[in-house]
Amino acid sequence: MKALDCVQIIFYLTVVLALVKPLGWYMARVYEGQSCGLDYFLGPLERFIYRCCGVSSTEQMSWKKYLSALLLSNLFGILALYTLQRLQIYLPLNPQSFQNISSNLAFNTAVSFTTNTNWQAYSGESSLSYLTQMLGMTVQNFLSAATGMSLLAALIRGIVRFDTDRLGNFWMDLTRSILYILLPLSIILSIALASQGVIQNFKPYQSASLIDPIVLENKTVTTQKIPMGPVASQVAIKQLGSNGGGYFNVNSAHPFENPTPLSNFLEIIAILLIPASLCYTFGVMVGDKRQGWAILLAMLMLFLPLAGISLYSENQSHAEYTQLGIESSGSLEGKETRIGISNSAFWSAATTATSNGSVNSMHDSFTPLGTFVPILLMHFGEVIFGGVGSGLYGMLMMIIIAVFVAGLLVGRTPEYLGKKIEPYEMKMATVAVLVMPLTVLISTAVSVIYSEGVHAVGNPGAHGFSEILYAWSSMGNNNGSSMAGLNANNPFYTTMGGIIMLIGRYWIAIPALAIAGSLVKKKKIPTSAGTLLTHTPLFMFLLVSVMFILGALSFFPALALGPIVEQLNLWGFHGR
Amino acid sequence: MVTFIVSQFKIVVRVVILFSILTGIIYPFVITGIAQLLFPWRSNGSMITHQGKPIGSLLIGQYFTQDKYFWGRPSATSRFPYDSEYSSGSNLALTNPLQIQHVKTQVDHWKASNPEQNGLIPMDLVTASASGLDPEISPAGAYYQVSRIAKARKLSETEVNNLIQRLRKKRTFLIFGEPRINVFELNLLLEHLNSKTE
């Protein structure tokens, strides 16, 4: 690894950390309903939306009402996206006349985009019309991201408010998330990306006559068909909203989605930006910024070493290649020239630490340790940064458990930010953190037993098992990236995958909202000498330990069968 | 609670329709308008035309096989190399014997077609890219091919080297990304075709 690679990565982190404070402060103003600057221009539009939709801006919801509004909107989103895919041949903006999507695949994709997973068993440029990409994928990218952020806002209000049952108004949170946060950032990013060469048009696919025709065994190819479409607008929100569903099959490895090192830099920043800034938003809203910084630091304590392992491993030279006479410092198989090895490795860690799931290289061709890192990062439950909103509310579940464990250790009633943590909260938090290992491990086991599951793998041995484990970790945690050698476009993976993604999203979202509903009713207890301080290094260490025990250890046997044994084999083979 | 859910039904339909129009129609069309106005060539795919007909995109690699052209990286797209309708990587693992076999085939192919070269082969020339459409190779990968092209075109090696010097891209702002060179652009210059590079 060269010094310049380190400089690039330190620069990325510096930029993100520099933006955390201004954006975090801005988002806090948005969720507290205060003036944020943009409301001078967008206020009328906001009020127009409320009037049109019959939303009363004074209505406050209890957790059950908030939840039912949230679930209804997502259910309607799934139906809309499913219908759009099933009817695309009859609808406009389909210049390539792509056929309707099969029912299994359409179900999988509809659930995938509504739950902010963006697992893709289809290939964008050869199956979806421009209308489906825009009106289906782009819209759900906005709605699913805003759903996660709204739920987080409700949970924070649950902590801040007391003696009430009012968590806010879901429709207002949803509208304000999109109008004031996601849409403005997407507009800026999509124009910046277009300046780098990300395409944005509605032309039919262009035929280019090759100057050097390709001679195949039975025919000669004289033209190259170059795909077109409204790409920049979708790539911007896919990166910002931790969605990650690419316009093209190879996602951000495609030169039209990520054409230059500068676009790669912007997209990496966009992956980390909102999830990291929400920590500061949390600090502002609870009235103690140290709490937000503590969470962000705890996230970095896990993220940085793991990203380091990935960078180290991908930059190792391989004896297999050097003995063939190749100049080798790491493999470029499945990586792009302009992006290079270190930027691919760092992106793989960033995209799985957040629940983004976009890729700029093919994770299937990574070294065993290079695949171990993304899988492990997902196994932490997508709370190291995590999805927009969903990452932090998942993290708050972990914090509740950490606070409870700390309470047991010192023999005091556990409390967090002035709210007592009682058996009800503990039960809900446990449900939320335990369902993920359960779904991921069971579905991996089922796939290994059934021939449909096993035959889909693209590489033999332990690496094939890693592909299956990666797929279910990705769907169970609403990440969406994949080791793409696994052929997931068959009824077994699409149907079961759809169900797992639903469980992975709502089995955490519902208990989180239930906790918000329970906390908001409690009294605020003043801090005393016996209160456990939750912004100290000691607590951060405790939190990281809890995450490690719950996340990593549950999966250790499965990881041992996949990337760990593959890496040991590789080392053993060369006598290292 | 039931009356509440019924009342929400009316809201949800309208919210989804309204945001579909805002983020699914207005937003992409506005961005298209701005992008077409500010960066017309780039937002239409960085296309290169010759005598009014498109001959390729600067961002999408092409499969060159004749000795007189610079060659790009191996491509794993399904129907034929550099099939831009089906972007794809090989997804082969280092521990897969097939991967080592593929790389070995590539090494033999490069050595046989560039007999003047006896040093190490640059990594990018023998490994398939992530998209299968990588338009670029490393500068080392371009220098590796100089003798072959000079011979096929009856040019001096210095002339070909100068071409590489002219087109090689450094790291953006000296830190981002990797040094690289666009294969299609090189070949356009070799053929003296007009290349629109802004």
PDB file of C-alpha atoms in Angstrom, chain A residues 2 4-5 7-8 11-12 45 48-49 52-55 59 61 64-66 68-69 72-73 76-77 80 93 125-126 131 134-135 138-139 142-143 171 174-175 178-179 183 186-187 190-191 194-203 205-214 216 221 223-228 230 232-234 236-237 248-250 253-256 259-262 265 318 320-321 324-328 330-343 360-362 364-368 458-460 463 467 483-485 566 570, chain B residues 1 4-36 38-48 50 53-57 59-67 69 71 73 76 79-100 102-104 107-108 111 119-140 170-181 184 187-188 191 193 198:
ATOM      1  CA  LYS A   2       1.384   3.332  -1.059  1.00  0.00           C
ATOM      2  CA  LEU A   4      -0.776   8.227  -1.356  1.00  0.00           C
ATOM      3  CA  ASP A   5      -3.491   5.658  -0.643  1.00  0.00           C
ATOM      4  CA  VAL A   7      -3.480  10.246   2.181  1.00  0.00           C
ATOM      5  CA  GLN A   8      -6.636   9.700   0.116  1.00  0.00           C
ATOM      6  CA  PHE A  11      -8.688  12.978   3.366  1.00  0.00           C
ATOM      7  CA  TYR A  12     -12.072  11.211   2.889  1.00  0.00           C
ATOM      8  CA  LEU A  45     -44.274  23.669  -1.318  1.00  0.00           C
ATOM      9  CA  PHE A  48     -48.999  22.700  -0.435  1.00  0.00           C
ATOM     10  CA  ILE A  49     -48.122  19.020   0.068  1.00  0.00           C
ATOM     11  CA  CYS A  52     -53.082  18.332  -0.982  1.00  0.00           C
ATOM     12  CA  CYS A  53     -52.661  15.181   1.072  1.00  0.00           C
ATOM     13  CA  GLY A  54     -54.921  16.178   3.940  1.00  0.00           C
ATOM     14  CA  VAL A  55     -52.104  16.159   6.500  1.00  0.00           C
ATOM     15  CA  GLU A  59     -51.646  16.471  14.627  1.00  0.00           C
ATOM     16  CA  MET A  61     -49.153  10.700  16.730  1.00  0.00           C
ATOM     17  CA  LYS A  64     -49.034   2.976  17.279  1.00  0.00           C
ATOM     18  CA  LYS A  65     -50.424   5.647  14.989  1.00  0.00           C
ATOM     19  CA  TYR A  66     -46.942   6.595  13.825  1.00  0.00           C
ATOM     20  CA  SER A  68     -49.427   2.326  11.195  1.00  0.00           C
ATOM     21  CA  ALA A  69     -48.835   5.385   9.015  1.00  0.00           C
ATOM     22  CA  LEU A  72     -49.134   1.815   5.285  1.00  0.00           C
ATOM     23  CA  SER A  73     -46.844   4.072   3.286  1.00  0.00           C
ATOM     24  CA  PHE A  76     -48.337   1.174  -0.728  1.00  0.00           C
ATOM     25  CA  GLY A  77     -44.778   1.715  -1.958  1.00  0.00           C
ATOM     26  CA  ALA A  80     -46.708   0.698  -6.605  1.00  0.00           C
ATOM     27  CA  LEU A  93     -40.249   5.835 -21.691  1.00  0.00           C
ATOM     28  CA  GLU A 125     -29.444  -1.951 -18.295  1.00  0.00           C
ATOM     29  CA  SER A 126     -30.999  -5.090 -19.773  1.00  0.00           C
ATOM     30  CA  LEU A 131     -39.823   5.014 -16.390  1.00  0.00           C
ATOM     31  CA  MET A 134     -37.259   6.883 -12.301  1.00  0.00           C
ATOM     32  CA  LEU A 135     -40.769   6.437 -11.068  1.00  0.00           C
ATOM     33  CA  THR A 138     -35.635   6.643  -7.658  1.00  0.00           C
ATOM     34  CA  VAL A 139     -38.905   7.347  -5.826  1.00  0.00           C
ATOM     35  CA  PHE A 142     -36.213   8.757  -1.499  1.00  0.00           C
ATOM     36  CA  LEU A 143     -39.160   7.277   0.403  1.00  0.00           C
ATOM     37  CA  TRP A 171     -46.179  12.517   7.261  1.00  0.00           C
ATOM     38  CA  LEU A 174     -41.320  12.115   5.823  1.00  0.00           C
ATOM     39  CA  THR A 175     -42.011  15.297   3.867  1.00  0.00           C
ATOM     40  CA  ILE A 178     -37.213  14.622   1.542  1.00  0.00           C
ATOM     41  CA  LEU A 179     -37.790  18.327   0.918  1.00  0.00           C
ATOM     42  CA  LEU A 183     -33.701  16.388  -2.344  1.00  0.00           C
ATOM     43  CA  SER A 186     -29.296  14.943  -4.357  1.00  0.00           C
ATOM     44  CA  ILE A 187     -29.622  17.891  -6.699  1.00  0.00           C
ATOM     45  CA  SER A 190     -26.274  14.709  -9.311  1.00  0.00           C
ATOM     46  CA  ILE A 191     -25.079  17.866 -11.051  1.00  0.00           C
ATOM     47  CA  ALA A 194     -22.956  14.850 -14.395  1.00  0.00           C
ATOM     48  CA  SER A 195     -19.962  17.199 -14.640  1.00  0.00           C
ATOM     49  CA  GLN A 196     -17.718  14.135 -14.318  1.00  0.00           C
ATOM     50  CA  GLY A 197     -19.451  12.211 -17.103  1.00  0.00           C
ATOM     51  CA  VAL A 198     -22.316  10.369 -15.386  1.00  0.00           C
ATOM     52  CA  ILE A 199     -24.970  10.316 -18.094  1.00  0.00           C
ATOM     53  CA  GLN A 200     -28.379  11.973 -17.769  1.00  0.00           C
ATOM     54  CA  ASN A 201     -30.661  11.789 -20.805  1.00  0.00           C
ATOM     55  CA  PHE A 202     -33.668  10.003 -22.251  1.00  0.00           C
ATOM     56  CA  LYS A 203     -32.153   8.855 -25.535  1.00  0.00           C
ATOM     57  CA  TYR A 205     -29.387   3.115 -26.517  1.00  0.00           C
ATOM     58  CA  GLN A 206     -26.763   4.375 -28.980  1.00  0.00           C
ATOM     59  CA  SER A 207     -25.185   2.158 -31.632  1.00  0.00           C
ATOM     60  CA  ALA A 208     -21.507   2.830 -32.200  1.00  0.00           C
ATOM     61  CA  SER A 209     -19.684   1.347 -35.213  1.00  0.00           C
ATOM     62  CA  LEU A 210     -16.475  -0.222 -33.971  1.00  0.00           C
ATOM     63  CA  ILE A 211     -13.236   0.766 -35.689  1.00  0.00           C
ATOM     64  CA  ASP A 212     -11.865  -2.679 -34.877  1.00  0.00           C
ATOM     65  CA  PRO A 213     -14.739  -5.178 -35.352  1.00  0.00           C
ATOM     66  CA  ILE A 214     -14.776  -8.201 -33.063  1.00  0.00           C
ATOM     67  CA  LEU A 216     -16.117 -14.330 -33.120  1.00  0.00           C
ATOM     68  CA  VAL A 221     -19.636  -7.913 -34.193  1.00  0.00           C
ATOM     69  CA  THR A 223     -21.386  -2.347 -33.441  1.00  0.00           C
ATOM     70  CA  GLN A 224     -21.445  -1.688 -29.729  1.00  0.00           C
ATOM     71  CA  LYS A 225     -24.774  -0.811 -28.169  1.00  0.00           C
ATOM     72  CA  ILE A 226     -24.199   1.823 -25.488  1.00  0.00           C
ATOM     73  CA  PRO A 227     -26.892   2.147 -22.816  1.00  0.00           C
ATOM     74  CA  MET A 228     -28.353   5.568 -21.978  1.00  0.00           C
ATOM     75  CA  PRO A 230     -31.383   9.238 -16.453  1.00  0.00           C
ATOM     76  CA  ALA A 232     -27.010  10.830 -12.465  1.00  0.00           C
ATOM     77  CA  SER A 233     -30.291  11.674 -10.716  1.00  0.00           C
ATOM     78  CA  GLN A 234     -30.601   8.107  -9.479  1.00  0.00           C
ATOM     79  CA  ALA A 236     -27.031  10.695  -6.335  1.00  0.00           C
ATOM     80  CA  ILE A 237     -29.902   9.526  -4.132  1.00  0.00           C
ATOM     81  CA  PHE A 248     -26.451  -0.627 -14.174  1.00  0.00           C
ATOM     82  CA  ASN A 249     -25.671  -4.232 -13.349  1.00  0.00           C
ATOM     83  CA  VAL A 250     -22.192  -3.514 -11.988  1.00  0.00           C
ATOM     84  CA  ALA A 253     -18.029   0.100 -11.065  1.00  0.00           C
ATOM     85  CA  HIS A 254     -19.726   1.092 -14.350  1.00  0.00           C
ATOM     86  CA  PRO A 255     -17.910   3.955 -16.096  1.00  0.00           C
ATOM     87  CA  PHE A 256     -21.263   5.721 -16.629  1.00  0.00           C
ATOM     88  CA  PRO A 259     -16.403   7.739 -14.414  1.00  0.00           C
ATOM     89  CA  THR A 260     -13.512   9.464 -12.622  1.00  0.00           C
ATOM     90  CA  PRO A 261     -11.538   9.404  -9.364  1.00  0.00           C
ATOM     91  CA  LEU A 262     -13.354  12.607  -8.432  1.00  0.00           C
ATOM     92  CA  PHE A 265     -14.519  10.551  -4.047  1.00  0.00           C
ATOM     93  CA  HIS A 318      -0.108 -13.139  -4.482  1.00  0.00           C
ATOM     94  CA  GLU A 320      -0.038 -17.344  -7.731  1.00  0.00           C
ATOM     95  CA  TYR A 321       0.453 -14.257  -9.856  1.00  0.00           C
ATOM     96  CA  LEU A 324       3.459 -16.268 -13.660  1.00  0.00           C
ATOM     97  CA  GLY A 325       5.636 -13.201 -14.244  1.00  0.00           C
ATOM     98  CA  ILE A 326       3.022 -10.607 -13.323  1.00  0.00           C
ATOM     99  CA  GLU A 327       3.894  -7.405 -11.567  1.00  0.00           C
ATOM    100  CA  SER A 328       1.653  -7.964  -8.565  1.00  0.00           C
ATOM    101  CA  GLY A 330      -2.675  -7.091  -4.956  1.00  0.00           C
ATOM    102  CA  SER A 331      -5.125  -8.252  -7.582  1.00  0.00           C
ATOM    103  CA  LEU A 332      -6.968  -6.050 -10.069  1.00  0.00           C
ATOM    104  CA  GLU A 333      -9.413  -8.836 -10.951  1.00  0.00           C
ATOM    105  CA  GLY A 334     -12.867  -7.284 -10.537  1.00  0.00           C
ATOM    106  CA  LYS A 335     -11.441  -3.797 -10.000  1.00  0.00           C
ATOM    107  CA  GLU A 336     -11.342  -0.771 -12.312  1.00  0.00           C
ATOM    108  CA  THR A 337      -8.138   0.972 -13.421  1.00  0.00           C
ATOM    109  CA  ARG A 338      -9.250   4.486 -12.494  1.00  0.00           C
ATOM    110  CA  ILE A 339     -10.403   3.373  -9.032  1.00  0.00           C
ATOM    111  CA  GLY A 340      -7.548   1.071  -8.147  1.00  0.00           C
ATOM    112  CA  ILE A 341      -7.050  -1.368  -5.301  1.00  0.00           C
ATOM    113  CA  SER A 342      -7.121   0.803  -2.187  1.00  0.00           C
ATOM    114  CA  ASN A 343     -10.183   2.823  -3.205  1.00  0.00           C
ATOM    115  CA  ASN A 360     -17.277  -0.024  -7.159  1.00  0.00           C
ATOM    116  CA  SER A 361     -15.536  -3.381  -7.510  1.00  0.00           C
ATOM    117  CA  MET A 362     -16.609  -7.009  -7.518  1.00  0.00           C
ATOM    118  CA  ASP A 364     -16.491 -11.849  -5.178  1.00  0.00           C
ATOM    119  CA  SER A 365     -12.955 -11.460  -6.541  1.00  0.00           C
ATOM    120  CA  PHE A 366     -11.590 -10.069  -3.261  1.00  0.00           C
ATOM    121  CA  THR A 367      -9.095 -11.928  -1.095  1.00  0.00           C
ATOM    122  CA  PRO A 368     -10.665 -14.061   1.657  1.00  0.00           C
ATOM    123  CA  GLY A 458     -20.190 -19.201  -8.687  1.00  0.00           C
ATOM    124  CA  ASN A 459     -16.983 -20.368  -7.001  1.00  0.00           C
ATOM    125  CA  PRO A 460     -16.085 -23.744  -5.461  1.00  0.00           C
ATOM    126  CA  HIS A 463     -15.583 -19.169  -1.202  1.00  0.00           C
ATOM    127  CA  GLU A 467     -21.171 -16.123  -1.307  1.00  0.00           C
ATOM    128  CA  MET A 483     -20.716 -11.345  -4.052  1.00  0.00           C
ATOM    129  CA  ALA A 484     -22.168 -11.355  -7.506  1.00  0.00           C
ATOM    130  CA  GLY A 485     -20.952 -14.767  -8.594  1.00  0.00           C
ATOM    131  CA  GLU A 566     -10.418 -19.886   2.866  1.00  0.00           C
ATOM    132  CA  LEU A 570      -4.420 -19.763   1.106  1.00  0.00           C
TER     133      LEU A 570
ATOM    134  CA  MET B   1     -57.497   3.132  15.858  1.00  0.00           C
ATOM    135  CA  PHE B   4     -57.390   6.386  12.196  1.00  0.00           C
ATOM    136  CA  ILE B   5     -56.059   3.757   9.781  1.00  0.00           C
ATOM    137  CA  VAL B   6     -58.925   4.398   7.370  1.00  0.00           C
ATOM    138  CA  SER B   7     -58.174   8.125   7.487  1.00  0.00           C
ATOM    139  CA  GLN B   8     -54.488   7.384   6.803  1.00  0.00           C
ATOM    140  CA  PHE B   9     -55.407   5.417   3.680  1.00  0.00           C
ATOM    141  CA  LYS B  10     -56.534   8.600   1.979  1.00  0.00           C
ATOM    142  CA  ILE B  11     -53.334  10.340   2.971  1.00  0.00           C
ATOM    143  CA  VAL B  12     -50.993   7.530   1.930  1.00  0.00           C
ATOM    144  CA  VAL B  13     -52.364   7.312  -1.610  1.00  0.00           C
ATOM    145  CA  ARG B  14     -51.949  11.025  -2.122  1.00  0.00           C
ATOM    146  CA  VAL B  15     -48.506  11.181  -0.466  1.00  0.00           C
ATOM    147  CA  VAL B  16     -47.108   8.378  -2.631  1.00  0.00           C
ATOM    148  CA  ILE B  17     -48.570   9.895  -5.814  1.00  0.00           C
ATOM    149  CA  LEU B  18     -47.320  13.380  -4.970  1.00  0.00           C
ATOM    150  CA  PHE B  19     -43.796  12.250  -4.102  1.00  0.00           C
ATOM    151  CA  SER B  20     -43.730  10.015  -7.173  1.00  0.00           C
ATOM    152  CA  ILE B  21     -44.360  13.089  -9.267  1.00  0.00           C
ATOM    153  CA  LEU B  22     -41.878  15.222  -7.330  1.00  0.00           C
ATOM    154  CA  THR B  23     -38.959  12.797  -7.008  1.00  0.00           C
ATOM    155  CA  GLY B  24     -39.763  10.451  -9.898  1.00  0.00           C
ATOM    156  CA  ILE B  25     -40.716  12.899 -12.667  1.00  0.00           C
ATOM    157  CA  ILE B  26     -39.877  16.503 -11.795  1.00  0.00           C
ATOM    158  CA  TYR B  27     -36.515  15.802 -10.130  1.00  0.00           C
ATOM    159  CA  PRO B  28     -35.014  13.623 -12.919  1.00  0.00           C
ATOM    160  CA  PHE B  29     -36.349  15.926 -15.647  1.00  0.00           C
ATOM    161  CA  VAL B  30     -34.979  19.049 -13.967  1.00  0.00           C
ATOM    162  CA  ILE B  31     -31.580  17.387 -13.503  1.00  0.00           C
ATOM    163  CA  THR B  32     -31.677  16.285 -17.154  1.00  0.00           C
ATOM    164  CA  GLY B  33     -32.386  19.877 -18.193  1.00  0.00           C
ATOM    165  CA  ILE B  34     -29.529  21.274 -16.113  1.00  0.00           C
ATOM    166  CA  ALA B  35     -27.080  18.545 -17.148  1.00  0.00           C
ATOM    167  CA  GLN B  36     -27.961  18.895 -20.847  1.00  0.00           C
ATOM    168  CA  LEU B  38     -24.192  22.614 -18.656  1.00  0.00           C
ATOM    169  CA  PHE B  39     -22.535  19.390 -19.817  1.00  0.00           C
ATOM    170  CA  PRO B  40     -24.266  18.377 -23.068  1.00  0.00           C
ATOM    171  CA  TRP B  41     -21.457  16.135 -24.319  1.00  0.00           C
ATOM    172  CA  ARG B  42     -20.856  14.376 -21.019  1.00  0.00           C
ATOM    173  CA  SER B  43     -24.484  13.838 -20.059  1.00  0.00           C
ATOM    174  CA  ASN B  44     -25.067  12.209 -23.447  1.00  0.00           C
ATOM    175  CA  GLY B  45     -22.403   9.595 -22.871  1.00  0.00           C
ATOM    176  CA  SER B  46     -19.098  11.250 -23.918  1.00  0.00           C
ATOM    177  CA  MET B  47     -19.678   9.951 -27.448  1.00  0.00           C
ATOM    178  CA  ILE B  48     -17.058  10.195 -30.210  1.00  0.00           C
ATOM    179  CA  HIS B  50     -16.639  10.199 -37.068  1.00  0.00           C
ATOM    180  CA  LYS B  53     -21.713   8.600 -36.997  1.00  0.00           C
ATOM    181  CA  PRO B  54     -20.965   7.530 -33.401  1.00  0.00           C
ATOM    182  CA  ILE B  55     -17.931   5.267 -33.181  1.00  0.00           C
ATOM    183  CA  GLY B  56     -17.897   4.805 -29.432  1.00  0.00           C
ATOM    184  CA  SER B  57     -17.848   6.449 -26.037  1.00  0.00           C
ATOM    185  CA  LEU B  59     -15.987   6.090 -21.110  1.00  0.00           C
ATOM    186  CA  ILE B  60     -16.933   2.666 -22.448  1.00  0.00           C
ATOM    187  CA  GLY B  61     -14.043   0.405 -23.381  1.00  0.00           C
ATOM    188  CA  GLN B  62     -13.858  -1.437 -26.697  1.00  0.00           C
ATOM    189  CA  TYR B  63     -12.288  -4.744 -27.612  1.00  0.00           C
ATOM    190  CA  PHE B  64      -9.238  -4.166 -29.820  1.00  0.00           C
ATOM    191  CA  THR B  65      -7.480  -7.190 -31.286  1.00  0.00           C
ATOM    192  CA  GLN B  66      -5.356  -6.036 -34.238  1.00  0.00           C
ATOM    193  CA  ASP B  67      -1.638  -5.547 -33.638  1.00  0.00           C
ATOM    194  CA  TYR B  69      -4.051  -0.865 -31.874  1.00  0.00           C
ATOM    195  CA  TRP B  71      -5.440  -3.281 -26.384  1.00  0.00           C
ATOM    196  CA  ARG B  73      -7.972  -5.154 -20.267  1.00  0.00           C
ATOM    197  CA  ALA B  76     -15.746 -10.919 -18.712  1.00  0.00           C
ATOM    198  CA  ARG B  79     -21.789 -12.656 -25.062  1.00  0.00           C
ATOM    199  CA  PHE B  80     -18.484 -11.185 -26.250  1.00  0.00           C
ATOM    200  CA  PRO B  81     -15.808  -8.980 -24.640  1.00  0.00           C
ATOM    201  CA  TYR B  82     -16.819  -5.370 -23.917  1.00  0.00           C
ATOM    202  CA  ASP B  83     -20.527  -6.070 -24.500  1.00  0.00           C
ATOM    203  CA  SER B  84     -21.871  -2.786 -23.144  1.00  0.00           C
ATOM    204  CA  GLU B  85     -25.445  -4.059 -22.955  1.00  0.00           C
ATOM    205  CA  TYR B  86     -24.472  -6.549 -20.234  1.00  0.00           C
ATOM    206  CA  SER B  87     -21.856  -5.048 -17.899  1.00  0.00           C
ATOM    207  CA  SER B  88     -20.315  -7.688 -15.669  1.00  0.00           C
ATOM    208  CA  GLY B  89     -17.134  -8.792 -13.926  1.00  0.00           C
ATOM    209  CA  SER B  90     -15.796 -12.339 -13.869  1.00  0.00           C
ATOM    210  CA  ASN B  91     -16.646 -12.780 -10.163  1.00  0.00           C
ATOM    211  CA  LEU B  92     -13.923 -15.405  -9.958  1.00  0.00           C
ATOM    212  CA  ALA B  93     -12.109 -15.862  -6.658  1.00  0.00           C
ATOM    213  CA  LEU B  94      -8.366 -16.016  -6.193  1.00  0.00           C
ATOM    214  CA  THR B  95      -8.802 -19.502  -4.760  1.00  0.00           C
ATOM    215  CA  ASN B  96     -10.716 -20.701  -7.844  1.00  0.00           C
ATOM    216  CA  PRO B  97      -8.441 -22.787 -10.135  1.00  0.00           C
ATOM    217  CA  LEU B  98     -10.359 -21.355 -13.100  1.00  0.00           C
ATOM    218  CA  GLN B  99      -9.141 -17.856 -12.203  1.00  0.00           C
ATOM    219  CA  ILE B 100      -5.476 -18.890 -12.214  1.00  0.00           C
ATOM    220  CA  HIS B 102      -7.664 -17.547 -17.069  1.00  0.00           C
ATOM    221  CA  VAL B 103      -4.800 -15.356 -15.919  1.00  0.00           C
ATOM    222  CA  LYS B 104      -2.251 -17.853 -17.244  1.00  0.00           C
ATOM    223  CA  VAL B 107      -0.122 -14.043 -19.681  1.00  0.00           C
ATOM    224  CA  ASP B 108       0.710 -16.443 -22.534  1.00  0.00           C
ATOM    225  CA  LYS B 111       3.853 -12.656 -24.077  1.00  0.00           C
ATOM    226  CA  GLY B 119       9.890  -7.875 -18.040  1.00  0.00           C
ATOM    227  CA  LEU B 120       6.994  -8.377 -15.685  1.00  0.00           C
ATOM    228  CA  ILE B 121       3.490  -7.989 -17.148  1.00  0.00           C
ATOM    229  CA  PRO B 122       1.406  -5.197 -15.574  1.00  0.00           C
ATOM    230  CA  MET B 123      -1.417  -6.606 -13.441  1.00  0.00           C
ATOM    231  CA  ASP B 124      -4.224  -4.743 -15.239  1.00  0.00           C
ATOM    232  CA  LEU B 125      -3.445  -6.373 -18.600  1.00  0.00           C
ATOM    233  CA  VAL B 126      -4.167  -9.898 -17.375  1.00  0.00           C
ATOM    234  CA  THR B 127      -7.110  -9.402 -15.011  1.00  0.00           C
ATOM    235  CA  ALA B 128     -10.734  -8.723 -15.983  1.00  0.00           C
ATOM    236  CA  SER B 129     -12.191  -5.397 -14.828  1.00  0.00           C
ATOM    237  CA  ALA B 130     -15.226  -5.050 -12.536  1.00  0.00           C
ATOM    238  CA  SER B 131     -17.541  -3.673 -15.223  1.00  0.00           C
ATOM    239  CA  GLY B 132     -16.078  -5.541 -18.175  1.00  0.00           C
ATOM    240  CA  LEU B 133     -16.099  -2.098 -19.834  1.00  0.00           C
ATOM    241  CA  ASP B 134     -13.030  -0.482 -18.249  1.00  0.00           C
ATOM    242  CA  PRO B 135     -11.913   2.116 -20.818  1.00  0.00           C
ATOM    243  CA  GLU B 136      -8.462   2.523 -19.321  1.00  0.00           C
ATOM    244  CA  ILE B 137      -5.196   0.722 -18.629  1.00  0.00           C
ATOM    245  CA  SER B 138      -2.204   1.680 -16.504  1.00  0.00           C
ATOM    246  CA  PRO B 139       0.572   3.708 -18.201  1.00  0.00           C
ATOM    247  CA  ALA B 140       2.812   0.658 -17.683  1.00  0.00           C
ATOM    248  CA  LYS B 170      -2.125  11.698 -13.582  1.00  0.00           C
ATOM    249  CA  ARG B 171      -3.958  11.337 -10.299  1.00  0.00           C
ATOM    250  CA  THR B 172      -6.680  13.980 -10.003  1.00  0.00           C
ATOM    251  CA  PHE B 173      -5.318  16.896  -7.939  1.00  0.00           C
ATOM    252  CA  LEU B 174      -2.260  14.649  -7.492  1.00  0.00           C
ATOM    253  CA  ILE B 175      -3.997  12.493  -4.876  1.00  0.00           C
ATOM    254  CA  PHE B 176      -7.238  10.926  -6.116  1.00  0.00           C
ATOM    255  CA  GLY B 177      -7.445   7.665  -8.022  1.00  0.00           C
ATOM    256  CA  GLU B 178      -4.708   6.053 -10.066  1.00  0.00           C
ATOM    257  CA  PRO B 179      -2.516   7.099 -13.019  1.00  0.00           C
ATOM    258  CA  ARG B 180      -4.093   5.726 -16.182  1.00  0.00           C
ATOM    259  CA  ILE B 181      -4.571   6.103 -19.913  1.00  0.00           C
ATOM    260  CA  PHE B 184      -9.888   4.260 -27.176  1.00  0.00           C
ATOM    261  CA  ASN B 187      -6.260   4.452 -30.825  1.00  0.00           C
ATOM    262  CA  LEU B 188      -8.169   7.450 -32.139  1.00  0.00           C
ATOM    263  CA  GLU B 191      -5.786   6.567 -36.595  1.00  0.00           C
ATOM    264  CA  LEU B 193      -9.462  10.403 -36.232  1.00  0.00           C
ATOM    265  CA  GLU B 198     -13.374  19.040 -24.916  1.00  0.00           C
TER     266      GLU B 198
END
